[in-house]
Amino acid sequence: MEQCWRWYGPDDPVTLDHVKQAGATGVVSALHNIYDGRAWPLTDILERKRIIEAEGLTWSVVESIPVHNSIKIGSAERLRYVGWYKDTIRALAKAGIATICYNFMPVVDWTRTDLAYRLPTTGYALRFDAIDFAAYDLFVLKRRNAEASYSAARIAEAESRLKELSDEQIDRIERNLIAGLPATERSYDSDSFREALAEYDSIGPKELRDNLAWFLREIIPVAEQEGVRMCIHPDDPPFSLYGLPRIVSTVEDARFILNAVDSPANGLTFCIGSYGTRADNDIVGMVKEFADRIHFVHLRNVTIEDDGSFYEAEHLEGGTDMAHVILALMQEETRRRKQGRADWRIPMRPDHGHLLADDIGKTRINPGYSLIGRLKGLAELRGIMRAVERFELA
């Protein structure tokens, strides 16, 4: 597998020297300053590529090109924005970048309530506390009809939890939930967030799924023409938040997406931690089923708690058997190589490392994307890969 590293560009506190020191050879990046649906200028793409290649690295994957909200809700504006999206695909192909990750999550991107959950190791992890989330949704945001999203027992738990939280803790939870995590497309205050949610009042899972299928029918022919592999990232977490539909969460969702436009250019970003946050997802089974359409992999692990909360575990711990995931992916690489596929090597990156050692206390840290935790994770994952090469694929 191609060992890659997410890099947020020249302003990232983790430098390209650090990327090389971690042992990665590929970079996962994007033009994060352009998030409003406009086409990415080829000149800007080439400049980012030049910076990466000047350090002896390769820009292997784009993560992500934002999908404008008009496409998700199916408004008349979507024709203009999908046209710009196609222009960006063509520009990236012209620059020689052929793997493009994107997501179709409405309003909010990846979501956590706690960005510094202290572990027994004394490191810090990202955490989603299901009761804190419900308390915010029901009693702080006061979303209209929020009660319909929760059981009576969960509402009672949330009300009790709210009484335990200080004003400072509530403010921190709100910032974490709606102010924007790394690579999210928008940040909100509570009023603008309610307005964004209202745009989905008439959008349920069927409507959102129809709009995704329309989007795929528009862009995948362009990707085919340009030799580009599109790969959709799953919902994180893979269940409804704020009453919003989420349609990239289960094995059935993945089957629908791949069948919507049955093309090698229409593939998956297989994020182990996202799919793995649902106990009913058989992760190893899904990897095997979708292997030939997996174009990019995020390797991370989560521990799910009894109340539906979860936190980011060590890369080789948590609820997913990471060794068997890597074995299945590397077996797929062997199969592709025998078929003569040019894209036989699957790019991967270690995702959401713990905050460890000298990174603790630094003021310029992208939550989940500190150096040392991901370096440790990549080293552990690399060890599994070497063992598979030596003992299983030799």
CSV table of C-alpha atoms in Angstrom, one decimal:
chain,number,residue,atom,x,y,z
A,1,MET,CA,0.0,0.0,0.0
A,2,GLU,CA,1.1,3.5,-0.7
A,3,GLN,CA,1.8,5.2,2.7
A,4,CYS,CA,0.4,8.7,2.6
A,5,TRP,CA,-0.1,11.6,5.0
A,6,ARG,CA,-2.8,14.3,5.2
A,7,TRP,CA,-1.2,17.7,4.9
A,8,TYR,CA,-3.2,21.0,5.1
A,9,GLY,CA,-0.9,23.0,3.0
A,10,PRO,CA,1.8,25.6,3.8
A,11,ASP,CA,0.0,26.7,7.0
A,12,ASP,CA,-0.1,23.2,8.5
A,13,PRO,CA,2.1,23.1,11.6
A,14,VAL,CA,3.2,19.6,10.5
A,15,THR,CA,5.7,20.3,7.8
A,16,LEU,CA,6.6,18.2,4.7
A,17,ASP,CA,9.9,17.4,6.4
A,18,HIS,CA,7.9,15.8,9.2
A,19,VAL,CA,5.9,13.9,6.6
A,20,LYS,CA,9.1,12.4,5.2
A,21,GLN,CA,10.4,11.7,8.7
A,22,ALA,CA,7.2,9.7,9.4
A,23,GLY,CA,8.1,7.5,6.4
A,24,ALA,CA,5.2,8.5,4.1
A,25,THR,CA,5.9,9.0,0.4
A,26,GLY,CA,2.5,10.3,-0.7
A,27,VAL,CA,0.6,13.5,0.4
A,28,VAL,CA,-3.1,13.9,0.7
A,29,SER,CA,-4.0,17.5,0.3
A,30,ALA,CA,-6.5,20.0,-1.1
A,31,LEU,CA,-7.0,23.7,-1.7
A,32,HIS,CA,-8.7,24.3,1.5
A,33,ASN,CA,-9.1,28.0,0.9
A,34,ILE,CA,-11.6,27.3,-1.9
A,35,TYR,CA,-14.6,25.8,-0.2
A,36,ASP,CA,-17.5,27.7,-1.8
A,37,GLY,CA,-18.0,25.5,-4.9
A,38,ARG,CA,-15.9,27.5,-7.3
A,39,ALA,CA,-13.6,25.7,-9.7
A,40,TRP,CA,-10.0,25.2,-8.5
A,41,PRO,CA,-7.6,27.2,-10.8
A,42,LEU,CA,-5.0,25.0,-12.5
A,43,THR,CA,-2.3,27.5,-11.5
A,44,ASP,CA,-3.1,27.0,-7.8
A,45,ILE,CA,-3.2,23.2,-8.2
A,46,LEU,CA,0.2,23.2,-10.0
A,47,GLU,CA,1.7,25.5,-7.3
A,48,ARG,CA,0.6,23.1,-4.5
A,49,LYS,CA,2.0,20.2,-6.5
A,50,ARG,CA,5.3,22.0,-7.0
A,51,ILE,CA,5.6,22.6,-3.2
A,52,ILE,CA,5.0,18.9,-2.5
A,53,GLU,CA,7.3,17.6,-5.2
A,54,ALA,CA,10.1,20.0,-4.3
A,55,GLU,CA,10.4,17.9,-1.0
A,56,GLY,CA,10.6,14.6,-2.9
A,57,LEU,CA,7.0,13.7,-2.2
A,58,THR,CA,4.0,12.9,-4.4
A,59,TRP,CA,0.6,14.5,-4.3
A,60,SER,CA,-1.2,11.2,-4.4
A,61,VAL,CA,-4.8,12.0,-3.3
A,62,VAL,CA,-7.0,15.1,-3.2
A,63,GLU,CA,-9.1,15.2,-0.1
A,64,SER,CA,-11.5,16.7,-0.7
A,65,ILE,CA,-13.3,18.7,-3.3
A,66,PRO,CA,-16.3,20.1,-1.4
A,67,VAL,CA,-19.7,19.3,-2.9
A,68,HIS,CA,-21.8,22.5,-2.8
A,69,ASN,CA,-25.0,22.4,-0.8
A,70,SER,CA,-27.1,23.2,-3.9
A,71,ILE,CA,-26.2,19.8,-5.2
A,72,LYS,CA,-27.1,18.1,-2.0
A,73,ILE,CA,-30.6,19.7,-1.8
A,74,GLY,CA,-31.2,19.6,-5.5
A,75,SER,CA,-31.8,23.3,-6.1
A,76,ALA,CA,-31.7,25.0,-9.5
A,77,GLU,CA,-28.2,26.4,-8.7
A,78,ARG,CA,-26.7,22.9,-8.8
A,79,LEU,CA,-26.1,23.0,-12.6
A,80,ARG,CA,-23.6,25.8,-12.2
A,81,TYR,CA,-21.8,24.2,-9.3
A,82,VAL,CA,-21.6,20.8,-10.8
A,83,GLY,CA,-20.1,22.4,-13.9
A,84,TRP,CA,-17.4,24.0,-11.7
A,85,TYR,CA,-16.9,20.6,-10.0
A,86,LYS,CA,-16.3,19.0,-13.4
A,87,ASP,CA,-13.8,21.8,-14.3
A,88,THR,CA,-11.9,21.0,-11.1
A,89,ILE,CA,-11.8,17.3,-11.9
A,90,ARG,CA,-10.3,18.1,-15.4
A,91,ALA,CA,-7.8,20.5,-13.9
A,92,LEU,CA,-6.6,17.9,-11.4
A,93,ALA,CA,-6.3,15.3,-14.1
A,94,LYS,CA,-4.3,17.8,-16.2
A,95,ALA,CA,-1.9,18.2,-13.2
A,96,GLY,CA,-1.6,14.4,-13.0
A,97,ILE,CA,-3.6,13.8,-9.8
A,98,ALA,CA,-6.0,10.9,-10.4
A,99,THR,CA,-7.6,10.0,-7.0
A,100,ILE,CA,-10.2,12.4,-5.6
A,101,CYS,CA,-12.0,11.9,-2.3
A,102,TYR,CA,-15.2,13.7,-1.4
A,103,ASN,CA,-18.2,13.4,0.9
A,104,PHE,CA,-21.9,14.0,0.8
A,105,MET,CA,-22.7,14.8,4.4
A,106,PRO,CA,-25.3,17.5,4.8
A,107,VAL,CA,-24.6,20.7,6.8
A,108,VAL,CA,-22.0,19.2,9.1
A,109,ASP,CA,-18.9,17.2,8.2
A,110,TRP,CA,-17.1,14.9,10.7
A,111,THR,CA,-18.3,15.6,14.2
A,112,ARG,CA,-16.9,15.2,17.7
A,113,THR,CA,-18.0,16.6,21.1
A,114,ASP,CA,-14.6,16.3,22.8
A,115,LEU,CA,-11.3,17.1,21.1
A,116,ALA,CA,-9.2,16.3,24.2
A,117,TYR,CA,-10.5,13.1,25.8
A,118,ARG,CA,-7.8,11.9,28.3
A,119,LEU,CA,-6.9,8.3,27.9
A,120,PRO,CA,-5.4,6.0,30.6
A,121,THR,CA,-2.1,6.3,28.6
A,122,THR,CA,-2.2,10.1,29.5
A,123,GLY,CA,-2.5,10.9,25.8
A,124,TYR,CA,-5.6,12.5,24.3
A,125,ALA,CA,-8.2,11.3,21.8
A,126,LEU,CA,-11.2,12.6,19.9
A,127,ARG,CA,-14.5,11.5,21.3
A,128,PHE,CA,-18.2,11.7,20.5
A,129,ASP,CA,-20.3,11.6,23.6
A,130,ALA,CA,-23.8,10.7,22.6
A,131,ILE,CA,-25.5,12.1,25.7
A,132,ASP,CA,-23.5,15.4,25.5
A,133,PHE,CA,-24.6,15.7,21.8
A,134,ALA,CA,-28.3,15.1,22.7
A,135,ALA,CA,-28.1,17.6,25.5
A,136,TYR,CA,-26.8,20.2,23.1
A,137,ASP,CA,-29.3,19.4,20.4
A,138,LEU,CA,-32.3,19.3,22.7
A,139,PHE,CA,-31.6,22.0,25.3
A,140,VAL,CA,-29.0,24.4,23.9
A,141,LEU,CA,-29.5,24.5,20.2
A,142,LYS,CA,-33.2,23.8,20.9
A,143,ARG,CA,-33.7,22.4,17.4
A,144,ARG,CA,-37.3,22.3,16.2
A,145,ASN,CA,-38.8,18.8,16.7
A,146,ALA,CA,-35.5,17.5,18.2
A,147,GLU,CA,-37.5,15.3,20.6
A,148,ALA,CA,-38.5,13.1,17.7
A,149,SER,CA,-34.9,12.0,17.2
A,150,TYR,CA,-34.4,10.5,20.7
A,151,SER,CA,-36.0,8.0,23.0
A,152,ALA,CA,-37.6,9.1,26.2
A,153,ALA,CA,-34.8,7.5,28.1
A,154,ARG,CA,-32.1,9.4,26.1
A,155,ILE,CA,-34.0,12.7,26.6
A,156,ALA,CA,-34.0,12.1,30.3
A,157,GLU,CA,-30.3,11.3,30.3
A,158,ALA,CA,-29.6,14.4,28.2
A,159,GLU,CA,-31.6,16.7,30.6
A,160,SER,CA,-29.7,15.2,33.6
A,161,ARG,CA,-26.3,15.7,31.8
A,162,LEU,CA,-27.1,19.3,31.0
A,163,LYS,CA,-27.5,20.1,34.7
A,164,GLU,CA,-23.9,18.7,35.3
A,165,LEU,CA,-22.3,20.8,32.6
A,166,SER,CA,-20.8,24.2,33.3
A,167,ASP,CA,-21.3,27.2,31.0
A,168,GLU,CA,-17.7,26.8,29.9
A,169,GLN,CA,-18.2,23.1,29.1
A,170,ILE,CA,-21.4,23.9,27.1
A,171,ASP,CA,-19.6,26.6,25.1
A,172,ARG,CA,-16.8,24.2,24.3
A,173,ILE,CA,-19.2,21.5,23.1
A,174,GLU,CA,-20.9,24.0,20.9
A,175,ARG,CA,-17.6,25.2,19.4
A,176,ASN,CA,-16.6,21.6,18.7
A,177,LEU,CA,-19.9,20.7,17.1
A,178,ILE,CA,-20.7,23.7,14.9
A,179,ALA,CA,-17.6,26.0,14.7
A,180,GLY,CA,-15.8,23.7,12.3
A,181,LEU,CA,-13.1,20.9,12.6
A,182,PRO,CA,-10.1,20.6,10.3
A,183,ALA,CA,-11.2,20.4,6.6
A,184,THR,CA,-14.8,21.1,7.3
A,185,GLU,CA,-16.4,23.4,4.7
A,186,ARG,CA,-18.2,25.8,6.9
A,187,SER,CA,-18.4,27.1,10.4
A,188,TYR,CA,-21.6,28.4,12.1
A,189,ASP,CA,-23.0,30.3,15.0
A,190,SER,CA,-26.2,28.9,16.5
A,191,ASP,CA,-28.5,31.1,14.3
A,192,SER,CA,-26.8,30.4,11.0
A,193,PHE,CA,-26.7,26.7,12.0
A,194,ARG,CA,-30.5,26.6,12.5
A,195,GLU,CA,-30.9,28.3,9.1
A,196,ALA,CA,-28.7,25.6,7.4
A,197,LEU,CA,-30.7,22.8,9.1
A,198,ALA,CA,-33.9,24.4,7.8
A,199,GLU,CA,-32.8,23.9,4.2
A,200,TYR,CA,-33.2,20.2,4.8
A,201,ASP,CA,-36.8,20.3,6.2
A,202,SER,CA,-38.1,18.6,3.0
A,203,ILE,CA,-35.0,16.5,2.4
A,204,GLY,CA,-35.1,12.9,3.7
A,205,PRO,CA,-32.9,9.9,2.9
A,206,LYS,CA,-34.6,9.2,-0.4
A,207,GLU,CA,-34.3,12.8,-1.7
A,208,LEU,CA,-30.6,13.0,-0.6
A,209,ARG,CA,-29.9,9.7,-2.2
A,210,ASP,CA,-31.6,10.8,-5.4
A,211,ASN,CA,-29.5,14.0,-5.4
A,212,LEU,CA,-26.3,11.9,-4.9
A,213,ALA,CA,-27.2,9.6,-7.8
A,214,TRP,CA,-27.8,12.7,-10.0
A,215,PHE,CA,-24.4,14.1,-9.0
A,216,LEU,CA,-22.7,10.8,-9.8
A,217,ARG,CA,-24.4,10.6,-13.2
A,218,GLU,CA,-23.0,14.1,-13.9
A,219,ILE,CA,-19.4,13.7,-12.7
A,220,ILE,CA,-18.4,10.0,-13.3
A,221,PRO,CA,-18.4,10.3,-17.1
A,222,VAL,CA,-16.0,13.2,-16.8
A,223,ALA,CA,-13.8,11.2,-14.4
A,224,GLU,CA,-13.8,8.3,-16.9
A,225,GLN,CA,-12.7,10.5,-19.7
A,226,GLU,CA,-9.9,12.0,-17.6
A,227,GLY,CA,-8.7,8.8,-16.0
A,228,VAL,CA,-9.7,9.9,-12.5
A,229,ARG,CA,-10.9,7.7,-9.7
A,230,MET,CA,-13.6,9.3,-7.5
A,231,CYS,CA,-14.0,7.9,-4.0
A,232,ILE,CA,-16.8,8.9,-1.6
A,233,HIS,CA,-16.0,9.1,2.1
A,234,PRO,CA,-18.5,7.6,4.5
A,235,ASP,CA,-20.5,9.7,7.0
A,236,ASP,CA,-18.7,10.4,10.3
A,237,PRO,CA,-20.3,9.3,12.4
A,238,PRO,CA,-22.5,7.0,10.3
A,239,PHE,CA,-25.9,7.9,11.7
A,240,SER,CA,-28.3,10.8,11.7
A,241,LEU,CA,-27.3,14.0,13.5
A,242,TYR,CA,-29.7,16.9,14.1
A,243,GLY,CA,-32.4,14.9,12.3
A,244,LEU,CA,-30.4,15.1,9.0
A,245,PRO,CA,-30.4,12.3,6.6
A,246,ARG,CA,-27.1,10.4,6.2
A,247,ILE,CA,-26.7,8.0,3.2
A,248,VAL,CA,-23.1,6.8,3.2
A,249,SER,CA,-23.2,4.8,6.4
A,250,THR,CA,-23.9,1.1,5.8
A,251,VAL,CA,-23.1,-1.7,3.4
A,252,GLU,CA,-26.5,-1.1,1.7
A,253,ASP,CA,-25.5,2.5,1.2
A,254,ALA,CA,-22.2,1.6,-0.4
A,255,ARG,CA,-23.9,-0.9,-2.7
A,256,PHE,CA,-26.4,1.7,-3.8
A,257,ILE,CA,-23.6,4.2,-4.6
A,258,LEU,CA,-21.5,1.8,-6.6
A,259,ASN,CA,-24.6,0.6,-8.5
A,260,ALA,CA,-25.9,4.1,-9.2
A,261,VAL,CA,-23.1,4.5,-11.8
A,262,ASP,CA,-21.4,1.1,-12.3
A,263,SER,CA,-18.0,2.3,-13.3
A,264,PRO,CA,-14.4,1.8,-12.0
A,265,ALA,CA,-14.2,5.6,-11.7
A,266,ASN,CA,-17.0,5.5,-9.1
A,267,GLY,CA,-15.4,4.1,-6.0
A,268,LEU,CA,-15.1,4.3,-2.2
A,269,THR,CA,-12.8,6.0,0.3
A,270,PHE,CA,-12.9,3.2,2.9
A,271,CYS,CA,-12.6,4.9,6.2
A,272,ILE,CA,-12.3,2.1,8.7
A,273,GLY,CA,-13.2,4.3,11.7
A,274,SER,CA,-16.2,5.8,10.1
A,275,TYR,CA,-17.9,2.6,9.0
A,276,GLY,CA,-16.6,0.9,12.1
A,277,THR,CA,-18.6,3.2,14.4
A,278,ARG,CA,-21.6,1.1,13.5
A,279,ALA,CA,-21.5,-2.2,15.3
A,280,ASP,CA,-23.7,-3.7,12.5
A,281,ASN,CA,-21.1,-3.0,9.8
A,282,ASP,CA,-18.9,-6.1,9.2
A,283,ILE,CA,-15.7,-4.1,8.3
A,284,VAL,CA,-13.6,-7.0,7.0
A,285,GLY,CA,-16.5,-8.4,5.0
A,286,MET,CA,-17.2,-4.9,3.5
A,287,VAL,CA,-13.5,-4.6,2.5
A,288,LYS,CA,-13.7,-7.9,0.7
A,289,GLU,CA,-17.0,-7.2,-1.0
A,290,PHE,CA,-16.0,-3.8,-2.3
A,291,ALA,CA,-12.3,-4.4,-2.7
A,292,ASP,CA,-12.1,-3.7,-6.5
A,293,ARG,CA,-13.8,-0.3,-6.0
A,294,ILE,CA,-11.8,0.9,-3.0
A,295,HIS,CA,-9.5,3.7,-4.3
A,296,PHE,CA,-8.3,5.2,-1.0
A,297,VAL,CA,-8.2,4.0,2.6
A,298,HIS,CA,-8.2,5.7,6.0
A,299,LEU,CA,-6.9,3.4,8.7
A,300,ARG,CA,-8.1,4.2,12.2
A,301,ASN,CA,-10.0,2.4,14.9
A,302,VAL,CA,-12.7,3.3,17.4
A,303,THR,CA,-14.1,2.0,20.6
A,304,ILE,CA,-17.9,2.0,20.8
A,305,GLU,CA,-19.5,2.4,24.3
A,306,ASP,CA,-22.8,1.0,25.5
A,307,ASP,CA,-24.6,4.3,25.2
A,308,GLY,CA,-23.6,4.9,21.6
A,309,SER,CA,-20.6,7.1,22.4
A,310,PHE,CA,-17.3,6.4,20.9
A,311,TYR,CA,-13.7,7.5,21.0
A,312,GLU,CA,-10.7,7.1,18.7
A,313,ALA,CA,-8.7,4.1,19.8
A,314,GLU,CA,-5.1,3.1,19.1
A,315,HIS,CA,-4.8,2.2,15.5
A,316,LEU,CA,-4.4,-1.5,16.2
A,317,GLU,CA,-6.9,-1.6,19.0
A,318,GLY,CA,-10.6,-0.8,19.1
A,319,GLY,CA,-13.5,-2.7,17.5
A,320,THR,CA,-12.0,-3.5,14.1
A,321,ASP,CA,-9.5,-6.3,13.4
A,322,MET,CA,-7.0,-4.0,11.6
A,323,ALA,CA,-4.6,-6.9,10.8
A,324,HIS,CA,-7.3,-8.7,8.8
A,325,VAL,CA,-8.4,-5.4,7.1
A,326,ILE,CA,-4.8,-4.8,5.9
A,327,LEU,CA,-4.5,-8.4,4.8
A,328,ALA,CA,-7.6,-8.2,2.7
A,329,LEU,CA,-6.5,-4.9,1.1
A,330,MET,CA,-3.0,-6.2,0.3
A,331,GLN,CA,-4.6,-9.4,-1.2
A,332,GLU,CA,-6.6,-7.1,-3.4
A,333,GLU,CA,-3.4,-5.3,-4.5
A,334,THR,CA,-1.9,-8.6,-5.5
A,335,ARG,CA,-5.1,-9.4,-7.5
A,336,ARG,CA,-5.0,-6.1,-9.3
A,337,ARG,CA,-1.3,-6.4,-10.1
A,338,LYS,CA,-1.9,-9.8,-11.7
A,339,GLN,CA,-4.7,-8.2,-13.7
A,340,GLY,CA,-2.3,-5.6,-14.9
A,341,ARG,CA,-4.2,-2.7,-13.3
A,342,ALA,CA,-2.1,0.5,-13.3
A,343,ASP,CA,-3.9,1.5,-10.0
A,344,TRP,CA,-2.9,-1.7,-8.2
A,345,ARG,CA,-1.3,0.1,-5.2
A,346,ILE,CA,-4.0,1.5,-2.9
A,347,PRO,CA,-3.1,4.8,-1.1
A,348,MET,CA,-3.7,4.8,2.6
A,349,ARG,CA,-3.2,7.2,5.4
A,350,PRO,CA,-3.1,6.9,9.2
A,351,ASP,CA,-6.1,8.8,10.5
A,352,HIS,CA,-6.8,10.8,13.7
A,353,GLY,CA,-3.8,10.1,15.8
A,354,HIS,CA,-3.8,10.6,19.5
A,355,LEU,CA,-2.3,13.8,21.0
A,356,LEU,CA,1.0,12.6,22.5
A,357,ALA,CA,4.3,13.7,24.1
A,358,ASP,CA,5.6,17.1,22.9
A,359,ASP,CA,2.5,17.8,20.9
A,360,ILE,CA,0.5,18.1,24.1
A,361,GLY,CA,0.1,21.8,25.0
A,362,LYS,CA,1.0,23.1,21.6
A,363,THR,CA,-1.3,25.9,20.5
A,364,ARG,CA,-1.2,25.2,16.8
A,365,ILE,CA,-2.6,21.7,16.4
A,366,ASN,CA,-5.3,20.5,14.0
A,367,PRO,CA,-7.4,18.1,16.2
A,368,GLY,CA,-6.8,14.6,15.2
A,369,TYR,CA,-3.9,15.6,12.9
A,370,SER,CA,-1.0,16.1,15.3
A,371,LEU,CA,2.4,14.7,14.2
A,372,ILE,CA,3.4,12.3,16.9
A,373,GLY,CA,0.2,10.3,17.2
A,374,ARG,CA,-0.1,9.8,13.5
A,375,LEU,CA,3.6,9.0,13.2
A,376,LYS,CA,3.1,6.3,15.8
A,377,GLY,CA,0.0,5.0,14.1
A,378,LEU,CA,1.7,4.8,10.7
A,379,ALA,CA,4.7,2.9,12.2
A,380,GLU,CA,2.3,0.3,13.7
A,381,LEU,CA,0.3,0.0,10.5
A,382,ARG,CA,3.6,-0.3,8.5
A,383,GLY,CA,4.6,-3.2,10.8
A,384,ILE,CA,1.4,-5.1,9.9
A,385,MET,CA,2.0,-4.5,6.2
A,386,ARG,CA,5.6,-5.8,6.4
A,387,ALA,CA,4.4,-8.9,8.2
A,388,VAL,CA,1.7,-9.5,5.6
A,389,GLU,CA,4.3,-9.1,2.8
A,390,ARG,CA,6.7,-11.5,4.5
A,391,PHE,CA,4.4,-14.2,5.8
A,392,GLU,CA,1.2,-14.1,3.7
A,393,LEU,CA,2.0,-12.8,0.3
A,394,ALA,CA,5.6,-14.0,-0.2
